[in-house]
Amino acid sequence: MTVCEYSPGLEGIPATKSSISYVDGKNGILEYRGIAIEELAEKSTFLETAYLLIWGKLPTQAELTEFETTIRYHRRIKYRIRDMMKCFPETGHPMDALQTSAAALGLFYSRRALDNPVYIREAVVRLLAKIPTMVAAFKQMRKGNDPVQPNDELDYSANFLYMLTERVPDPIEARIFDICLTLHAEHTINASTFSAMVTASTLTDPYAVIASAVGTLAGPLHGGANEEVLTMLDEIGSKENVRPYIEKLIANKEKIMGFGHRVYKVKDPRAIILQRLAEQLFATTGDDDDYYQLAVEVERVVEEKLGSKGIYPNVDFYSGLVYQKLGIPRDLFTPIFAIARVAGWLAHWKEQLGVNRIFRPTQIYTGEHNLGYIPIEERICDTERPGDS
Ligand code: CMC
């Protein structure tokens, strides 16, 4: 076994072999199963892309129809799960609600038969079908409303927007949203995917795998950044304020949300597509695009200041603008990221099962040895308690 040097954040350390997706961070290339993200965004749908990621090939028409139909009829969630969700505090973050609800699915579908292809398929269908329903249900229930039941007439993305708003969405809006899901569906072995793989490697159930990944995605350095981008744009307020605001962040060594990436050293290819979608949405609605123009100015100033360090917009920079324009509340942006990424997490779960060895990395111990046990009455207090003077 080769012993590697310690690398904080495991940067550059391969932790698996995978054929699911590929990122070339220098040239801004992202492929799912060898197909460029640009082509999938233009020609595919989220569910077809999910099928591609999970089963490793594009489905035939019959396979796709069967996949879509099965998912369509598994969208409802059990009333006991709804009742459980009603007890969640309305002030709780939807990501915490989602993590709890995803884990709860394991209570209801707990038969763990990881060597049975039927079990695997049912778990894939259930998770893809029910996660959006749970996100939309919490959005309604925290306002004291009953959740909106899934609409069997609508496809995946249109149905999700319908459950959020009780309004059948405009087809262009639904298509734009579906492209957003495709763009977020997979991205190699990032923090949440690694979390899913570590959990999967213990051979626990897939609901626990997805719940652990949701918890990891929730952090502001990962999926939570898109919410914070809009907070930043609000704080900036006007084009004139962009430069001083960004300069102050840089001077204080603070991170600019929606910028930078461990792998991409150029503009994230998904940010390029999302920017186009944002432009299209503003053009379609004919609304004032001040917000969008503010974002473009932020990109211009950050590129001027930090472009030489390879810091450019990532996927989160323009996605928030698109979701806001679609009327989606900010704290649902990360749950929507999760809805999409379930496809990638499941693909990695399935791949992990095929070659499984439990993850058990090593560590470099920096503590002491042979200290002996000190009786409690001989211990010296060396920390001040709050309030001590
Ligand atoms: N703003 C300002 N400086 C930055 C930024 C940023 N957003 N990102 C990286 N840097 C600087 C950082 O200060 C450091 O500079 P120096 O070498 O002078 O100390 C250098 O670039 C390397 O940064 P790092 O934090 O060591 O890089 P990382 O690979 O560990 O972190 C990152 C990657 C995405 C966590 C980071 O770029 C970041 O915190 N970005 C802001 C949060 C964000 O937008 N997250 C979404 C990531 S994409 C979607 C996802 O994965 O969920």
XYZ file of N, CA and C in Angstrom, residues 46-47 64-79 81-82 85 105 109 122-138 147-163 168-169 174 177-178 181 339:
192
model
N -34.417 16.114 -16.812
C -33.794 15.692 -15.560
C -33.958 14.187 -15.340
N -35.161 13.655 -15.568
C -35.343 12.224 -15.268
C -34.551 11.348 -16.225
N -37.538 4.774 -20.666
C -37.769 6.101 -20.090
C -39.226 6.262 -19.664
N -40.128 5.821 -20.540
C -41.556 5.953 -20.227
C -41.877 5.181 -18.951
N -41.325 3.980 -18.856
C -41.591 3.152 -17.669
C -41.035 3.819 -16.405
N -39.816 4.367 -16.522
C -39.154 5.041 -15.389
C -39.970 6.256 -14.940
N -40.347 7.078 -15.925
C -41.113 8.298 -15.603
C -42.466 7.943 -14.996
N -43.110 6.928 -15.568
C -44.456 6.567 -15.086
C -44.381 6.032 -13.665
N -43.382 5.173 -13.408
C -43.270 4.610 -12.053
C -43.018 5.731 -11.051
N -42.121 6.646 -11.405
C -41.833 7.758 -10.483
C -43.095 8.597 -10.266
N -43.822 8.850 -11.345
C -45.038 9.667 -11.243
C -46.004 9.078 -10.207
N -46.114 7.737 -10.173
C -47.095 7.127 -9.272
C -46.534 6.800 -7.887
N -45.292 7.209 -7.653
C -44.752 7.027 -6.288
C -44.498 8.368 -5.609
N -45.097 9.429 -6.130
C -44.784 10.762 -5.588
C -45.416 11.024 -4.229
N -46.551 10.347 -3.974
C -47.232 10.645 -2.698
C -46.415 10.140 -1.522
N -46.561 10.842 -0.390
C -45.869 10.353 0.805
C -46.912 9.861 1.803
N -46.537 8.924 2.634
C -47.479 8.325 3.588
C -47.982 9.389 4.556
N -49.267 9.214 4.976
C -49.823 10.244 5.863
C -49.049 10.315 7.181
N -45.855 10.099 7.478
C -44.696 10.988 7.260
C -45.173 12.443 7.246
N -46.316 12.658 6.610
C -46.875 14.021 6.619
C -47.147 14.470 8.049
N -44.053 15.374 9.754
C -43.521 16.659 9.274
C -44.302 17.838 9.846
N -37.909 7.911 5.794
C -38.345 6.941 4.772
C -37.800 5.550 5.102
N -39.596 1.869 4.782
C -39.184 0.954 3.702
C -37.856 0.323 4.103
N -36.514 -0.069 -6.545
C -37.607 0.563 -5.779
C -37.080 1.735 -4.942
N -35.889 1.570 -4.385
C -35.318 2.648 -3.564
C -35.013 3.870 -4.439
N -34.461 3.617 -5.632
C -34.168 4.715 -6.568
C -35.463 5.469 -6.896
N -36.497 4.714 -7.241
C -37.771 5.339 -7.629
C -38.358 6.119 -6.454
N -38.379 5.495 -5.283
C -38.989 6.162 -4.126
C -38.272 7.466 -3.793
N -36.942 7.413 -3.796
C -36.209 8.621 -3.390
C -36.382 9.726 -4.422
N -36.269 9.378 -5.699
C -36.451 10.418 -6.722
C -37.878 10.962 -6.675
N -38.843 10.086 -6.419
C -40.245 10.507 -6.456
C -40.648 11.309 -5.220
N -40.169 10.901 -4.052
C -40.733 11.459 -2.810
C -39.972 12.668 -2.249
N -38.695 12.788 -2.585
C -37.939 13.932 -2.020
C -38.575 15.269 -2.435
N -38.920 15.473 -3.729
C -39.556 16.762 -4.077
C -40.872 16.966 -3.330
N -41.631 15.903 -3.148
C -42.915 16.042 -2.446
C -42.681 16.480 -1.002
N -41.622 15.945 -0.395
C -41.346 16.307 1.000
C -40.880 17.763 1.102
N -40.084 18.196 0.141
C -39.628 19.606 0.159
C -40.838 20.539 0.018
N -41.713 20.220 -0.949
C -42.882 21.085 -1.176
C -43.841 21.015 0.012
N -43.983 19.820 0.606
C -44.917 19.666 1.728
C -44.469 20.530 2.909
N -43.173 20.541 3.197
C -42.705 21.346 4.337
C -42.949 22.828 4.072
N -50.355 20.080 2.736
C -49.513 19.990 1.543
C -50.364 19.829 0.278
N -49.828 20.327 -0.832
C -50.528 20.184 -2.118
C -50.201 18.792 -2.657
N -51.234 18.037 -2.974
C -51.012 16.673 -3.487
C -50.364 16.722 -4.869
N -49.507 15.751 -5.180
C -48.908 15.725 -6.518
C -50.004 15.658 -7.595
N -49.706 16.255 -8.734
C -50.652 16.279 -9.855
C -50.166 15.289 -10.912
N -50.911 14.196 -11.067
C -50.478 13.115 -11.977
C -50.424 13.544 -13.441
N -51.045 14.670 -13.754
C -51.018 15.151 -15.146
C -49.688 15.812 -15.491
N -48.937 16.173 -14.465
C -47.739 16.996 -14.717
C -46.465 16.177 -14.619
N -45.466 16.575 -15.415
C -44.198 15.853 -15.335
C -43.431 16.299 -14.085
N -42.238 15.769 -13.939
C -41.484 15.874 -12.680
C -41.324 17.319 -12.208
N -40.760 18.152 -13.104
C -40.435 19.521 -12.685
C -41.682 20.384 -12.566
N -42.589 20.244 -13.531
C -43.828 21.040 -13.471
C -44.600 20.681 -12.206
N -44.615 19.388 -11.864
C -45.336 18.962 -10.669
C -44.724 19.555 -9.405
N -43.394 19.617 -9.353
C -42.766 20.178 -8.151
C -43.161 21.644 -7.998
N -43.075 22.401 -9.116
C -43.436 23.825 -9.031
C -44.915 23.976 -8.653
N -45.744 23.056 -9.181
C -47.175 23.079 -8.842
C -47.386 22.842 -7.340
N -46.663 21.855 -6.795
C -46.840 21.561 -5.362
C -46.368 22.728 -4.486
N -50.357 25.647 -11.910
C -49.664 24.915 -12.968
C -48.686 25.902 -13.623
N -47.398 25.578 -13.633
C -46.429 26.579 -14.106
C -46.457 26.752 -15.618
N -41.177 25.791 -16.344
C -40.969 24.392 -15.928
C -39.738 23.814 -16.640
N -36.611 25.232 -15.062
C -36.372 24.579 -13.764
C -35.795 23.176 -13.974
N -36.339 22.471 -14.965
C -35.860 21.103 -15.243
C -34.378 21.116 -15.648
N -32.253 21.394 -12.629
C -32.079 20.097 -11.961
C -31.015 19.270 -12.682
N -32.740 17.893 -4.316
C -33.670 17.138 -5.179
C -32.904 16.644 -6.405
